[in-house]
Coordinates of C-alpha atoms and ligand atoms in Angstrom, one line a residue:
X258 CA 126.7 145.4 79.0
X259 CA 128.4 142.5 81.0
X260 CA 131.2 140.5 80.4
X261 CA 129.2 137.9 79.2
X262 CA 127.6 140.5 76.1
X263 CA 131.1 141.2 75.4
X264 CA 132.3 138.2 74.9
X265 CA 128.9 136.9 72.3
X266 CA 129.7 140.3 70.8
X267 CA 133.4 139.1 69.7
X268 CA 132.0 135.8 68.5
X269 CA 133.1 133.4 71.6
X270 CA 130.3 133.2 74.0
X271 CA 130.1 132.2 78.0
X272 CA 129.0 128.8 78.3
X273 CA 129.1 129.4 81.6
X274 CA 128.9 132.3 83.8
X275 CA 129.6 131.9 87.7
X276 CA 129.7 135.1 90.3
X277 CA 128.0 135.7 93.5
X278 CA 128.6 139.4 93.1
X279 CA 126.8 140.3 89.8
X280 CA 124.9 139.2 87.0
X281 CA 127.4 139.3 83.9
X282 CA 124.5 139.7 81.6
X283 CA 123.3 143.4 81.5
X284 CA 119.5 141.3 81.3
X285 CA 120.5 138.5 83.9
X286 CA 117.6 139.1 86.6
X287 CA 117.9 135.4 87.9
X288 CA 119.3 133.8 90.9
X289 CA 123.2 134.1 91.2
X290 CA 123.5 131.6 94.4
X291 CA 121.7 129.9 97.0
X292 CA 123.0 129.8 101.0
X293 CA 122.0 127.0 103.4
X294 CA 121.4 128.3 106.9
X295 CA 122.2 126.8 109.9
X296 CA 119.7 127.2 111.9
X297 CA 116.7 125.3 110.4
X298 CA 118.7 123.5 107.0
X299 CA 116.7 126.4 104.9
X300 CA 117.8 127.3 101.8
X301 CA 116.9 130.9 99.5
X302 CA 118.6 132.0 96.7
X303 CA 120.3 135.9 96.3
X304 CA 119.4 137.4 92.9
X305 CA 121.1 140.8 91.4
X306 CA 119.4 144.0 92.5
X307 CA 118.4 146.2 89.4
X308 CA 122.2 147.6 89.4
X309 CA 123.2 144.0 88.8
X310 CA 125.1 143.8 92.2
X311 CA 123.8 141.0 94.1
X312 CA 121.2 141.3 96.9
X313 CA 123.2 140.8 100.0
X314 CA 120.8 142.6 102.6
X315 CA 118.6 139.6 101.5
X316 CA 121.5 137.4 102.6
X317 CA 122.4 139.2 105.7
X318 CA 118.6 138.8 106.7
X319 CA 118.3 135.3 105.9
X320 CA 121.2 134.6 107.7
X321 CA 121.0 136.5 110.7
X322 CA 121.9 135.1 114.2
X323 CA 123.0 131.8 112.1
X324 CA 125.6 130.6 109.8
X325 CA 125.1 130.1 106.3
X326 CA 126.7 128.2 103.4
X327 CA 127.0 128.8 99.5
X328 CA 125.5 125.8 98.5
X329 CA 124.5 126.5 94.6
X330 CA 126.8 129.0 92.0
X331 CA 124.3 129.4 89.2
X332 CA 125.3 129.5 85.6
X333 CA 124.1 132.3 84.3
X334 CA 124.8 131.4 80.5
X335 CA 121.3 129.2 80.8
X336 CA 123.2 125.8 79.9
X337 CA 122.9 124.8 84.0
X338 CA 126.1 124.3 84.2
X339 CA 125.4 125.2 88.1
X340 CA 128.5 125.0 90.7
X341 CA 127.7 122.4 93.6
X342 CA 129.3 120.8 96.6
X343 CA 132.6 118.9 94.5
X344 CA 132.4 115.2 94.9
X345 CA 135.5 112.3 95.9
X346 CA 137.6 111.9 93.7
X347 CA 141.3 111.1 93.4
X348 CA 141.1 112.8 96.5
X349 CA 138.5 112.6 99.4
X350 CA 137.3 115.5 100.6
X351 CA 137.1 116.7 104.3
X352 CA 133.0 116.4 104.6
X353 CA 131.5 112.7 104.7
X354 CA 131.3 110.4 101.8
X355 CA 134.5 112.2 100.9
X356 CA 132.7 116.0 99.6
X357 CA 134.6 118.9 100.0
X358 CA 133.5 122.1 102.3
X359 CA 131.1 124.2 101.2
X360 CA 131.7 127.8 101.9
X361 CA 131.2 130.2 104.2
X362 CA 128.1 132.9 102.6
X363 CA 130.0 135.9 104.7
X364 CA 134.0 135.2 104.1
X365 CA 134.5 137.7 101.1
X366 CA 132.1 140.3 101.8
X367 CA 133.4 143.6 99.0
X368 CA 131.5 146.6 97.5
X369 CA 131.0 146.7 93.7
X370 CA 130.5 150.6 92.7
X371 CA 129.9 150.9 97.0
X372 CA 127.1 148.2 97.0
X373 CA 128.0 145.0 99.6
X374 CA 128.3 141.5 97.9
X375 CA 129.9 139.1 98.9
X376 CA 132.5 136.6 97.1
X377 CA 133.5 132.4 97.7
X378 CA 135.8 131.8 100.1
X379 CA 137.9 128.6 99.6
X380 CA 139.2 127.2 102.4
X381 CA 141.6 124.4 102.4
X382 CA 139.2 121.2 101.8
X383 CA 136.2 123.4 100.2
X384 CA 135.3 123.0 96.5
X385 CA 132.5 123.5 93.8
X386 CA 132.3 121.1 90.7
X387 CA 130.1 120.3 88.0
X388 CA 131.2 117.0 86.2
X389 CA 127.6 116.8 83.6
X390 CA 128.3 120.5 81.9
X391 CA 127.1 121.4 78.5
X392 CA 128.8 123.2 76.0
X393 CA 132.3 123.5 77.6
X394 CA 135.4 122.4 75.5
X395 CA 136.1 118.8 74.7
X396 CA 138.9 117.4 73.5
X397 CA 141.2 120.2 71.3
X398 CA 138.4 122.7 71.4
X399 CA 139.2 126.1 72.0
X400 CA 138.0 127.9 74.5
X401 CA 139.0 130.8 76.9
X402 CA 138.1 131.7 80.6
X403 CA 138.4 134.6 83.6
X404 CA 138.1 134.8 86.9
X405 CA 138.2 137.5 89.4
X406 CA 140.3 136.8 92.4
X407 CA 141.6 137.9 95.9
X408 CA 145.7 138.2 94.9
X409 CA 146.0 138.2 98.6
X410 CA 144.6 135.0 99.5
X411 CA 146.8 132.3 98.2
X412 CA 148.4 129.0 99.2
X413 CA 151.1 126.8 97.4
X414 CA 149.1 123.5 97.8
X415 CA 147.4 121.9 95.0
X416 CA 145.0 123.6 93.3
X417 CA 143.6 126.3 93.7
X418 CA 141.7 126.3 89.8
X419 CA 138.5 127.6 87.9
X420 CA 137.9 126.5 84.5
X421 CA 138.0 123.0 82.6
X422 CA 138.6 119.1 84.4
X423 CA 138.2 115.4 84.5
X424 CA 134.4 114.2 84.3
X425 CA 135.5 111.8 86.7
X426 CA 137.3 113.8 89.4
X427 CA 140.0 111.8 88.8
X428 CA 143.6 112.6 87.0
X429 CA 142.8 110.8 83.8
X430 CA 146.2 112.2 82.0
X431 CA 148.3 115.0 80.8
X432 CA 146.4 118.0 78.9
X433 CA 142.5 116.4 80.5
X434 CA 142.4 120.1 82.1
X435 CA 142.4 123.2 80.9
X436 CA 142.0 126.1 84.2
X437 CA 143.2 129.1 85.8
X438 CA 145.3 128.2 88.5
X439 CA 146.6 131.3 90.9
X440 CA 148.8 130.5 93.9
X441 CA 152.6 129.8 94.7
X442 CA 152.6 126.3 94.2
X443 CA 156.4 125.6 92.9
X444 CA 155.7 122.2 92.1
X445 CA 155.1 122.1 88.6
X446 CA 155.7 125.9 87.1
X447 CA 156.6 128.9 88.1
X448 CA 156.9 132.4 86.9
X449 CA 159.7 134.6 87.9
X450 CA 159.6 136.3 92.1
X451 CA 158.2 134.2 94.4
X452 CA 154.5 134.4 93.6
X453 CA 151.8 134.0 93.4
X454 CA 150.9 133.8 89.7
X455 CA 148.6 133.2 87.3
X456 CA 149.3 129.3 85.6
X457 CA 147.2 127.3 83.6
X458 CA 146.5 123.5 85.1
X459 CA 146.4 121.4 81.8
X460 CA 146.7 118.5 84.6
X461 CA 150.2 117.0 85.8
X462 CA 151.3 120.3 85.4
X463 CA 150.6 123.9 86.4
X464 CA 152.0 125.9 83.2
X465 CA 153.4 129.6 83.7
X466 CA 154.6 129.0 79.8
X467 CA 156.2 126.9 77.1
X468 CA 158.9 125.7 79.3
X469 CA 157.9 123.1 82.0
X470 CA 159.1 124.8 84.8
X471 CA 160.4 128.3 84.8
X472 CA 158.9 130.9 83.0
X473 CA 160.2 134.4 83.6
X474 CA 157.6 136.2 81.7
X475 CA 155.2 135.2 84.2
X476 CA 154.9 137.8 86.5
X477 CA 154.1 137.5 90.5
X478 CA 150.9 139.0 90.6
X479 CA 149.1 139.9 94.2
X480 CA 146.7 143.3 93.1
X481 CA 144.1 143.1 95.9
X482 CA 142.0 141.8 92.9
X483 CA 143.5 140.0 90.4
X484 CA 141.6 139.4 86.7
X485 CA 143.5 136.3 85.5
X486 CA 142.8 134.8 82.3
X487 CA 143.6 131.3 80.3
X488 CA 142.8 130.7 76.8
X489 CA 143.6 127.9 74.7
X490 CA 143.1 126.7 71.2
X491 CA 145.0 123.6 68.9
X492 CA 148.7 124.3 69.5
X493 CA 148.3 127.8 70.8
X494 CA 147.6 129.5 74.6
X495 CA 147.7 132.3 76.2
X496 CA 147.8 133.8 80.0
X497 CA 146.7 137.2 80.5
X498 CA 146.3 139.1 83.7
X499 CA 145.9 142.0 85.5
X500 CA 144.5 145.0 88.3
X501 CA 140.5 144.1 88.4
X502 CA 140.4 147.7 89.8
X503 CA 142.4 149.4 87.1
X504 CA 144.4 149.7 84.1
X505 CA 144.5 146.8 81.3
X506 CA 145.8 143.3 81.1
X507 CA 148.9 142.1 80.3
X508 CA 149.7 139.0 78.3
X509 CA 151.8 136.8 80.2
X510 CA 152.3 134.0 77.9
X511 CA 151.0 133.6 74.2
X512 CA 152.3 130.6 72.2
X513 CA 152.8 126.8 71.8
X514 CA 151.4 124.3 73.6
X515 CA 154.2 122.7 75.9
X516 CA 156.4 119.9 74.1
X517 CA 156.0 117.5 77.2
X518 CA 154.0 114.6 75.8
X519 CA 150.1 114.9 76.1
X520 CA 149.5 118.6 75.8
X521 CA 149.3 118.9 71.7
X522 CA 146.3 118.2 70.9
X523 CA 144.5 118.1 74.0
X524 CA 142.0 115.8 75.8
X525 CA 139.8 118.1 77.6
X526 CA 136.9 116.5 79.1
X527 CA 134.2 119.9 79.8
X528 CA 133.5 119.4 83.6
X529 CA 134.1 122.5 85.3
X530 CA 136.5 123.2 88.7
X531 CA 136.2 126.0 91.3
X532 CA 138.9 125.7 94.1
X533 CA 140.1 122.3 93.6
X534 CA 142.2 120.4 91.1
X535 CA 141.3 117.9 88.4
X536 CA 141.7 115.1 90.8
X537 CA 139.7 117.0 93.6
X538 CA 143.1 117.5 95.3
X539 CA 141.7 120.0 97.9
X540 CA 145.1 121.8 99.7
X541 CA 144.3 125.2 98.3
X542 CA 143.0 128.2 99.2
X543 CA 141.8 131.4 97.2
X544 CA 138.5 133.7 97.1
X545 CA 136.6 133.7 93.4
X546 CA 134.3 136.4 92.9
X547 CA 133.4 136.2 88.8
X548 CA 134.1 133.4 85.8
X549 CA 133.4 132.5 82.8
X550 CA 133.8 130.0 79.8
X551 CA 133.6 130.5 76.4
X552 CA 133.4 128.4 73.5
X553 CA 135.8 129.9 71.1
X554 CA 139.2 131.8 71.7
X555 CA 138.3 135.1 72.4
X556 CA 140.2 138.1 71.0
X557 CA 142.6 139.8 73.4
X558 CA 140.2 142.7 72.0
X559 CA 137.2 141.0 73.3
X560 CA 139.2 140.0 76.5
X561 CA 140.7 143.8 77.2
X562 CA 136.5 144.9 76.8
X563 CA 136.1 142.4 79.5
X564 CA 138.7 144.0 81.9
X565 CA 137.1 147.3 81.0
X566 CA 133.8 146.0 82.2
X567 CA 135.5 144.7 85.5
X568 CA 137.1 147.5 86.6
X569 CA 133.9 149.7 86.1
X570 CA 132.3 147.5 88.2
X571 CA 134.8 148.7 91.0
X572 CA 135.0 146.0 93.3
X573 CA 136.8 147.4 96.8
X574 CA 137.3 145.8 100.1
X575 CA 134.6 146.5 103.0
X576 CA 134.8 146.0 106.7
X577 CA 135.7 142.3 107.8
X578 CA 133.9 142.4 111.0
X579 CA 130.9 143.6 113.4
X580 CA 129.3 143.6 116.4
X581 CA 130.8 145.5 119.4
X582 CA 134.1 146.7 118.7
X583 CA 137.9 145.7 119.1
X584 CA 140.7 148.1 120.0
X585 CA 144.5 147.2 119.0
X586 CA 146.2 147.9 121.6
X587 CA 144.0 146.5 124.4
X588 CA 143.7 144.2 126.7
X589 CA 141.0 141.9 127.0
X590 CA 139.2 139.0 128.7
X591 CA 136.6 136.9 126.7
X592 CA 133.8 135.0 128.9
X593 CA 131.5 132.7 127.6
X594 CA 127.9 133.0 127.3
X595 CA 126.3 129.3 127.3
X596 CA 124.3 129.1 130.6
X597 CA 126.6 126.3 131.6
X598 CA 129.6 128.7 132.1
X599 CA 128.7 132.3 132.3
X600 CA 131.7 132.3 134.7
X601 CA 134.2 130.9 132.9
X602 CA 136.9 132.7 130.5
X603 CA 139.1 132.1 127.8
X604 CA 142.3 130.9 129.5
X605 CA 145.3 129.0 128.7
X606 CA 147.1 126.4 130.7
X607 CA 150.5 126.2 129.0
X608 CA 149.6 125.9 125.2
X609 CA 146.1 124.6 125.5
X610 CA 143.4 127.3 125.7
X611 CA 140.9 126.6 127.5
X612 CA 137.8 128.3 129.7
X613 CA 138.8 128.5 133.4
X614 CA 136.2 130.1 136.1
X615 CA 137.6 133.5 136.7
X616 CA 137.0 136.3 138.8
X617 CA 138.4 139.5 140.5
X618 CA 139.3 137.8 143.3
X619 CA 141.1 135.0 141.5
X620 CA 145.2 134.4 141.7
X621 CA 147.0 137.0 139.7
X622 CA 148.7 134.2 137.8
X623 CA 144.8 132.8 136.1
X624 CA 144.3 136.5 136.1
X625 CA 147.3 136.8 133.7
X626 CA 146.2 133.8 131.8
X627 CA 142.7 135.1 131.2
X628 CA 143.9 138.1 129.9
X629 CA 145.1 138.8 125.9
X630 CA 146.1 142.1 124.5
X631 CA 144.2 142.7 121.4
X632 CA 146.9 143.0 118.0
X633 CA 146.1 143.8 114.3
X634 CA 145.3 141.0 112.7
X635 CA 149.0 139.0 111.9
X636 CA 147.3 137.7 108.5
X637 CA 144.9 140.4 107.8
X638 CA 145.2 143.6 109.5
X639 CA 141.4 144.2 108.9
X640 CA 140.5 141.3 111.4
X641 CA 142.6 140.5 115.3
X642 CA 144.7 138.5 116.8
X643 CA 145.2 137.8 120.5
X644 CA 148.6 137.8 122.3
X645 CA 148.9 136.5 125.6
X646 CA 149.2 139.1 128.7
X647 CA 151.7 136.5 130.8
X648 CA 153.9 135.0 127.4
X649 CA 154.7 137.6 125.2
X650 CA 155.1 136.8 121.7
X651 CA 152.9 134.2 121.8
X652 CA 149.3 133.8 120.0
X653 CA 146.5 132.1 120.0
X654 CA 146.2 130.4 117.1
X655 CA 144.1 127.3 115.2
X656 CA 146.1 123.9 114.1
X657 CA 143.9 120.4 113.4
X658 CA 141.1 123.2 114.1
X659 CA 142.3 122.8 117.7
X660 CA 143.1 126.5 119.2
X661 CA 146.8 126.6 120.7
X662 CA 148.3 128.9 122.3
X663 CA 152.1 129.0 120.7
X664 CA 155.0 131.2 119.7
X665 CA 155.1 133.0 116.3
X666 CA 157.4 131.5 114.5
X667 CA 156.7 134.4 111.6
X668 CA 155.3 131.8 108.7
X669 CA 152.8 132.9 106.4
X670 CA 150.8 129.5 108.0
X671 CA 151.1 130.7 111.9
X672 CA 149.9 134.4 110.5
X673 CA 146.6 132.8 108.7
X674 CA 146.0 130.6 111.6
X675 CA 146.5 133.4 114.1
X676 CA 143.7 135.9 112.6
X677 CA 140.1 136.4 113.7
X678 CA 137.5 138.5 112.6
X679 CA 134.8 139.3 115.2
X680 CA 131.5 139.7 114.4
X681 CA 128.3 139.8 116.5
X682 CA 127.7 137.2 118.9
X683 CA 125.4 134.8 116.6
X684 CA 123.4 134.6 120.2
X685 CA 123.0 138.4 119.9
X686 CA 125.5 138.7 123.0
X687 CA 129.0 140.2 122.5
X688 CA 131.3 138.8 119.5
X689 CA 131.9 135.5 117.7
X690 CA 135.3 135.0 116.7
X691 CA 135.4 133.8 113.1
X692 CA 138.5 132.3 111.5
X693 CA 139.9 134.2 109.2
X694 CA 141.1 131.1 107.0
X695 CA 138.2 129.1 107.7
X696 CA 135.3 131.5 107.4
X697 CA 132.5 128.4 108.6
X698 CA 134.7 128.0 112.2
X699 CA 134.3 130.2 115.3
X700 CA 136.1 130.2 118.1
X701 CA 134.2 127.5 120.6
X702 CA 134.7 126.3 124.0
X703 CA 133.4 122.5 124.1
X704 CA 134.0 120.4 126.9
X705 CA 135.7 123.8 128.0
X706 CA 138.6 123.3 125.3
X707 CA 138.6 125.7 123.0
X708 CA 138.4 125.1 119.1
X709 CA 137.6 127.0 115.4
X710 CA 133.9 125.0 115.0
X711 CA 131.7 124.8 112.5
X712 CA 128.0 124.9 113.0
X713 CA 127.3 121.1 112.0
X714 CA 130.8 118.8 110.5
X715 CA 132.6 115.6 111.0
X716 CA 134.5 117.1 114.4
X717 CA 132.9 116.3 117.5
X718 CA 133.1 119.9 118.3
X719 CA 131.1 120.8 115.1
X720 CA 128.1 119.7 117.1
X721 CA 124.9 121.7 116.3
X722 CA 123.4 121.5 119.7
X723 CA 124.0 125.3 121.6
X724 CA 126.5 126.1 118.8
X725 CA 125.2 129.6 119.2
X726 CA 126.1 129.7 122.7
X727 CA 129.2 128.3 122.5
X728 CA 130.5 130.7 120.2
X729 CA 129.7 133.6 121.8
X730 CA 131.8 136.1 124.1
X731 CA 131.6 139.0 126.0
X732 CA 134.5 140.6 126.1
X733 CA 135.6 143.4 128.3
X734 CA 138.6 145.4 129.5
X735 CA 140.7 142.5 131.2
X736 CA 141.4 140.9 134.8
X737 CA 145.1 142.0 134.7
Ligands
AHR921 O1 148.0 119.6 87.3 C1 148.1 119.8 88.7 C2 147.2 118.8 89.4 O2 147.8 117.5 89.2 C3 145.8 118.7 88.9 O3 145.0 119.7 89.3 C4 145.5 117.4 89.6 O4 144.4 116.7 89.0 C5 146.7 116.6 89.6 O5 147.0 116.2 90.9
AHR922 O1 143.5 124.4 112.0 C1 143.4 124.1 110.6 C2 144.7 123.9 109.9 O2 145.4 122.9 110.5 C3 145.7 125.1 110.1 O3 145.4 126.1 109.1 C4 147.0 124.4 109.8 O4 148.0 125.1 110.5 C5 146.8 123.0 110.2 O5 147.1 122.1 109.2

């Protein structure tokens, strides 16, 4: 069975049914996603193999020596309540006409039971919406959700959510949402450590429990992957959560509705969030893997069957990168490959980096400043990041999508911004440096400034033409 059989079993069934990993119907043989390719604008769509784990060779192949986007989340439940780029709202997006990012197709890639899939990405700016759904909650309705998450990648901006919102993308009023929320947002609630947890966003207000703010019986919560769970039902709701790879969930909160005017009865309005708040407030970031919806409140029975069904599925983490291979520890020089400037390195020239002609016969001191000792990756030791040879403690790192050369200063920010995961040069030669944050952006030299690019976007350096080129390095053992 899947989740989605469980929860008709127990009398609240998914009205809508979202994951790029699996089908969460044991009989779902349809498609779980499309991806948009680079390349040629082409679109396919990735359907579960016959273990119910989505098809990403088919991805990988359709995607090869390109970038791709997840441009559709199918609803499984057959009501079409299908996931698409999120529209302005109260909040413009990053794309034009005020949409948000799509994301990357390859920034979550896991194994469920040691078969590759990969999950969304959310980057800040990037969100999914459907404002026409069928069958979700209106008004006081009751209804519960889940979604399987990355409790590693987090962000305290507004809202990283899945579940119920505003038809209009707009903040319409207290209790016109009803989502899972996970980050370390302090603005509204939170639980007791410092985060991240598991909140519900009934709008105006993320919600770790009856009291507005603090909530000590909501616990920081950062399992690798994280089941988080929201019900809610006239004057009663819950929070659950737990290990997706293990053990039970907990109940974090089960009780009244909060006393601050608007939540009791509600106002929901049934369109459905991924990534984004009610308002398309766009700050946050967070990977989804599985959700639903249900129409009803579903039993913490029904619910702990659910978790059962997750963790059997065994999601794990996989390899981050490709293509020829990184050593910590080493010390590198990165040369471009675009015909214009197959001479020409990755420098810097004070905090700007750059791409200088280089060679062995060059100045020690552009030597030094073409040269970067490899590190573990300062926010995810599965990917890199590169110190500079000739200023010591200092990285290079993304900021406006520019790459700068500056000083750790230790934040959880400069960490993010400072990690790259290599993959193979989307021109077949050497790597391409993907952002670790921003999954769609690659290290790129463009007027020989380097930036993190996307392959098409509002930036001038997110121009198409020789995007392949441009994002592709050699890199060898180093000039000094
Ligand atoms: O409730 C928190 C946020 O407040 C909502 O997601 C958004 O619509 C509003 O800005
Ligand atoms: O480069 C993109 C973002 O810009 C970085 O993550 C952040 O530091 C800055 O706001």
């Amino acid at each position: 069975a899947g989740p989605c059989d469980i929860y008709s079993s127990g009398g609240t069934p998914c009205v809508a049914a979202h994951s790029t990993t699996r089908a969460l119907y044991s009989a779902y043989t349809g498609p779980l996603y499309q991806v948009k390719r680079g390349s040629d604008g082409a679109t396919t769509t990735i359907s579960p193999l016959s273990s119910g784990v989505a098809n990403a060779a088919a991805q990988d192949s359709f995607c090869a020596g390109t970038t791709c986007l997840i441009t559709i989340i199918y609803d499984q439940s057959g009501r079409g309540n299908h996931l698409t780029q999120a529209p302005p709202g109260g909040f413009n997006g990053p794309e034009s006409n005020g949409y948000d990012n799509l994301a990357s197709a390859i920034g979550a890639p896991v194994t469920l039971n040691g078969q590759k899939a990969y999950g969304v990405f959310i980057s800040p700016g990037t969100g999914y919406r459907n404002n026409a759904a069928s069958g979700t909650a209106k008004g006081d309705a009751a209804e519960g959700m889940y979604a399987v998450l990355d409790g590693t990648h987090y962000n305290g901006a507004c809202c990283f959510d899945y579940g119920n919102a505003e038809t209009s993308s707009r903040d319409t009023g207290n209790g016109h949402m009803e989502a899972i929320y996970y980050g370390d947002s302090t603005v509204w609630g939170t639980g007791s450590g410092n985060g991240p947890w598991i909140m519900a966003d009934l709008e105006n207000g993320l919600f770790s429990g009856s009291a507005v703010h603090n909530n000590a019986g909501d616990p920081s919560i950062s399992y690798r992957f994280v089941t988080a769970a929201v019900k809610g039902q006239p004057n009663q709701w819950a929070i659950r959560g737990g290990n997706s790879a293990s053990g039970s969930l907990s109940t974090f909160y089960n009780g009244a509705r909060p006393s601050a005017s608007g939540y009791n009865p509600m106002s929901k309005e049934g369109a459905i969030i991924l990534g984004i708040g009610g308002d398309n407030s766009n700050g946050a970031q967070g990977t989804f893997y599985e959700g639903v919806m249900t129409s009803g409140y579903p039993s913490d029975a029904t619910e702990n069957s659910v978790q059962a069904n997750i963790v059997a599925a065994k999601y794990a983490v996989t390899s981050l990168t490709s293509g020829p291979a990184l050593t910590t520890g080493s010390s590198v020089s990165l040369r471009a490959t675009t015909s214009c400037c197959t001479t020409r390195y990755i420098t810097h020239t004070g905090s700007t980096v750059n791409t200088q002609v280089v060679s062995s016969s060059s100045a020690t001191a552009l030597k030094q400043q073409a040269s970067w000792t490899v590190r573990a990756g300062l926010g995810n030791s599965g990917c890199f990041s590169f110190e500079s040879k000739d200023t010591p403690g200092s990285y290079i790192r993304h900021n406006n999508f520019v790459l700068l050369l500056n000083a750790n200063d230790g934040s959880k920010q400069f960490a993010e911004d400072a990690t790259f995961c290599p993959q193979a040069g989307l021109n077949g030669q050497g790597n391409s440096l993907r952002a670790w944050g921003y999954p769609t952006r690659y290290f790129r030299h463009y007027d020989n400034v380097l930036y993190v690019a996307s392959n098409g976007g509002v930036h001038t350096f997110d121009a198409t033409g020789s995007f392949n080129d441009d994002v592709s390095f050699v890199i060898s053992a180093s000039f000094a």
